[in-house]
CSV table of C-alpha atoms in Angstrom, one decimal:
chain,number,residue,atom,x,y,z
A,1,MET,CA,-5.1,4.2,25.8
A,2,THR,CA,-6.9,5.3,22.6
A,3,ILE,CA,-5.0,5.5,19.2
A,4,THR,CA,-5.5,9.3,18.0
A,5,LEU,CA,-6.1,11.1,13.5
A,6,GLN,CA,-3.5,13.9,15.9
A,7,ASP,CA,-1.1,10.3,17.5
A,8,VAL,CA,-0.2,8.5,13.5
A,9,ALA,CA,0.1,13.2,12.8
A,10,ILE,CA,2.8,13.1,15.2
A,11,ILE,CA,5.0,9.4,15.0
A,12,LEU,CA,4.2,8.8,11.1
A,13,SER,CA,4.3,12.4,9.6
A,14,PHE,CA,1.1,11.7,7.7
A,15,ARG,CA,-1.2,14.0,6.5
A,16,ILE,CA,-4.6,13.7,8.4
A,17,HIS,CA,-6.3,16.1,6.0
A,18,GLY,CA,-7.3,15.8,2.6
A,19,PRO,CA,-9.0,13.7,0.4
A,20,THR,CA,-10.2,11.0,1.9
A,21,VAL,CA,-7.8,7.8,0.6
A,22,THR,CA,-10.6,4.9,-0.8
A,23,GLY,CA,-9.4,1.3,-2.8
A,24,THR,CA,-10.8,1.1,-5.9
A,25,TYR,CA,-11.7,-2.5,-7.6
A,26,VAL,CA,-8.9,-3.3,-10.0
A,27,PHE,CA,-10.5,-5.7,-12.7
A,28,ASP,CA,-7.5,-6.2,-15.0
A,29,VAL,CA,-4.9,-6.3,-12.6
A,30,ALA,CA,-2.1,-6.8,-15.9
A,31,ALA,CA,-2.5,-4.0,-17.2
A,32,LEU,CA,-2.9,-1.7,-14.6
A,33,CYS,CA,0.4,-2.7,-14.1
A,34,GLU,CA,1.8,-2.1,-17.7
A,35,GLU,CA,0.5,1.3,-17.8
A,36,LEU,CA,2.3,2.3,-14.2
A,37,LEU,CA,5.0,-0.2,-13.4
A,38,GLY,CA,5.4,-0.6,-17.3
A,39,VAL,CA,5.8,-4.4,-16.6
A,40,ILE,CA,3.3,-7.1,-16.7
A,41,PRO,CA,2.4,-9.9,-14.4
A,42,PRO,CA,3.1,-13.5,-14.8
A,43,ALA,CA,0.0,-15.0,-14.4
A,44,ASP,CA,1.0,-17.0,-11.2
A,45,ALA,CA,2.1,-14.0,-9.9
A,46,ILE,CA,-1.2,-12.8,-9.9
A,47,ARG,CA,-3.9,-13.5,-7.2
A,48,GLY,CA,-7.4,-11.7,-8.0
A,49,ALA,CA,-6.4,-8.4,-7.2
A,50,THR,CA,-3.6,-8.7,-5.8
A,51,ILE,CA,-0.3,-9.5,-7.3
A,52,SER,CA,3.4,-11.0,-4.9
A,53,LEU,CA,5.3,-8.6,-2.9
A,54,TRP,CA,8.2,-10.8,-4.5
A,55,TRP,CA,7.4,-10.5,-7.4
A,56,LEU,CA,6.9,-6.2,-7.6
A,57,CYS,CA,10.7,-6.5,-4.8
A,58,SER,CA,11.8,-8.0,-8.3
A,59,GLN,CA,10.7,-5.6,-11.3
A,60,LEU,CA,11.3,-2.7,-9.6
A,61,SER,CA,14.2,-2.6,-7.2
A,62,THR,CA,16.5,-1.1,-9.3
A,63,PRO,CA,15.6,1.3,-12.2
A,64,PRO,CA,18.7,1.4,-14.6
A,65,PRO,CA,21.1,3.9,-13.8
A,66,ASP,CA,19.9,5.7,-17.6
A,67,ALA,CA,16.4,5.5,-16.7
A,68,ASP,CA,13.7,8.5,-17.9
A,69,GLU,CA,11.7,10.1,-15.9
A,70,VAL,CA,8.7,8.0,-16.7
A,71,THR,CA,10.4,5.1,-16.3
A,72,LEU,CA,12.0,6.1,-12.5
A,73,GLU,CA,8.6,7.4,-12.1
A,74,ARG,CA,6.9,3.9,-12.7
A,75,SER,CA,9.9,2.7,-9.7
A,76,VAL,CA,9.0,4.6,-7.4
A,77,SER,CA,5.5,4.0,-7.9
A,78,GLY,CA,5.8,0.0,-7.3
A,79,PHE,CA,8.3,1.0,-4.0
A,80,ILE,CA,5.8,3.5,-2.4
A,81,LEU,CA,3.2,-0.1,-3.3
A,82,ALA,CA,5.4,-2.4,-1.9
A,83,LEU,CA,6.1,0.5,1.3
A,84,ILE,CA,1.5,0.0,1.8
A,85,GLU,CA,1.7,-3.3,1.9
A,86,SER,CA,4.9,-4.0,4.3
A,87,PHE,CA,4.2,-0.8,6.1
A,88,LEU,CA,1.0,0.5,6.3
A,89,PHE,CA,-1.9,-1.8,5.2
A,90,VAL,CA,0.0,-4.4,6.5
A,91,ASP,CA,-2.3,-8.2,6.7
A,92,LYS,CA,-0.9,-11.4,8.3
A,93,LYS,CA,0.8,-13.3,5.6
A,94,GLY,CA,2.2,-10.2,3.8
A,95,VAL,CA,2.8,-11.8,0.4
A,96,ASN,CA,0.4,-9.9,-1.7
A,97,VAL,CA,0.0,-6.6,-2.6
A,98,PRO,CA,-4.0,-5.2,-3.2
A,99,MET,CA,-3.6,-3.5,-6.2
A,100,CYS,CA,-6.8,-1.2,-5.2
A,101,PHE,CA,-4.3,1.6,-4.7
A,102,LEU,CA,-2.3,1.6,-7.4
A,103,PRO,CA,-4.2,4.0,-9.1
A,104,ILE,CA,-4.0,6.3,-7.0
A,105,LEU,CA,-0.7,6.7,-7.5
A,106,ARG,CA,-0.6,7.6,-10.8
A,107,ASP,CA,-0.5,11.0,-10.1
A,108,LEU,CA,2.8,11.3,-7.6
A,109,MET,CA,2.4,14.7,-6.9
A,110,HIS,CA,-1.3,14.8,-6.2
A,111,THR,CA,-0.6,11.9,-3.8
A,112,ALA,CA,0.5,12.7,-1.4
A,113,THR,CA,-1.9,15.3,-0.3
A,114,TYR,CA,-4.1,12.9,-0.1
A,115,SER,CA,-5.4,11.5,4.0
A,116,TRP,CA,-3.0,8.4,4.2
A,117,GLY,CA,-3.3,9.1,8.3
A,118,GLY,CA,-6.6,8.7,8.3
A,119,ALA,CA,-6.8,5.5,6.5
A,120,VAL,CA,-3.9,3.8,8.5
A,121,LEU,CA,-5.4,4.5,11.7
A,122,ALA,CA,-8.8,3.1,10.0
A,123,HIS,CA,-6.9,-0.1,9.0
A,124,THR,CA,-4.6,-1.0,11.9
A,125,TYR,CA,-8.5,-0.9,14.0
A,126,ARG,CA,-9.6,-2.8,11.6
A,127,LYS,CA,-6.9,-5.6,12.1
A,128,LEU,CA,-6.9,-4.9,15.7
A,129,CYS,CA,-11.6,-6.1,15.2
A,130,ARG,CA,-10.3,-8.6,13.3
A,131,ALA,CA,-7.5,-9.8,16.1
A,132,SER,CA,-9.8,-9.8,18.5
A,133,LEU,CA,-11.8,-12.4,18.2
A,134,ASP,CA,-11.9,-15.9,18.8
A,135,HIS,CA,-10.2,-17.5,16.5
A,136,SER,CA,-7.7,-15.2,15.3
A,137,ARG,CA,-3.9,-15.8,16.1
A,138,GLY,CA,-2.6,-12.6,15.4
A,139,ILE,CA,-2.8,-9.1,14.8
A,140,SER,CA,-0.9,-6.8,11.3
A,141,GLY,CA,-1.7,-3.2,10.2
A,142,CYS,CA,1.0,-0.4,11.5
A,143,ILE,CA,2.4,-2.3,14.2
A,144,THR,CA,4.3,0.7,14.6
A,145,LEU,CA,1.4,2.9,16.5
A,146,ILE,CA,0.6,0.0,18.7
A,147,GLN,CA,4.2,-0.4,20.1
A,148,LEU,CA,4.7,2.9,21.1
């Protein structure tokens, strides 16, 4: 059986039409985090163009009860970024979050219009291809699509 865009739309309820999700390379991770998340990761939480998933969750897990709208949006962006890494665009290690998706979360109202289903399907097929190589020892990607 082949996983199709229609399967993604039905199983995950993601849009399959709209602007494409394309990650951009992030040159200054700390500055982007400060701008869009309101916190600067320590040097040991940054690895290339990724940040530690553990650090992200510890910083943005619970907004203060009297948080303003900007603080809530930053917490939501951090939560969505963590969700992207831990469910949609999973890698084998699952310890770092790619920052290429954070600029897409700049405008949360526009974020919903993207074709997330197409991006998840493409990523899952790429990970399946890598899993089929001789030296591969595991599988990653959106496993929910593969299990059903």
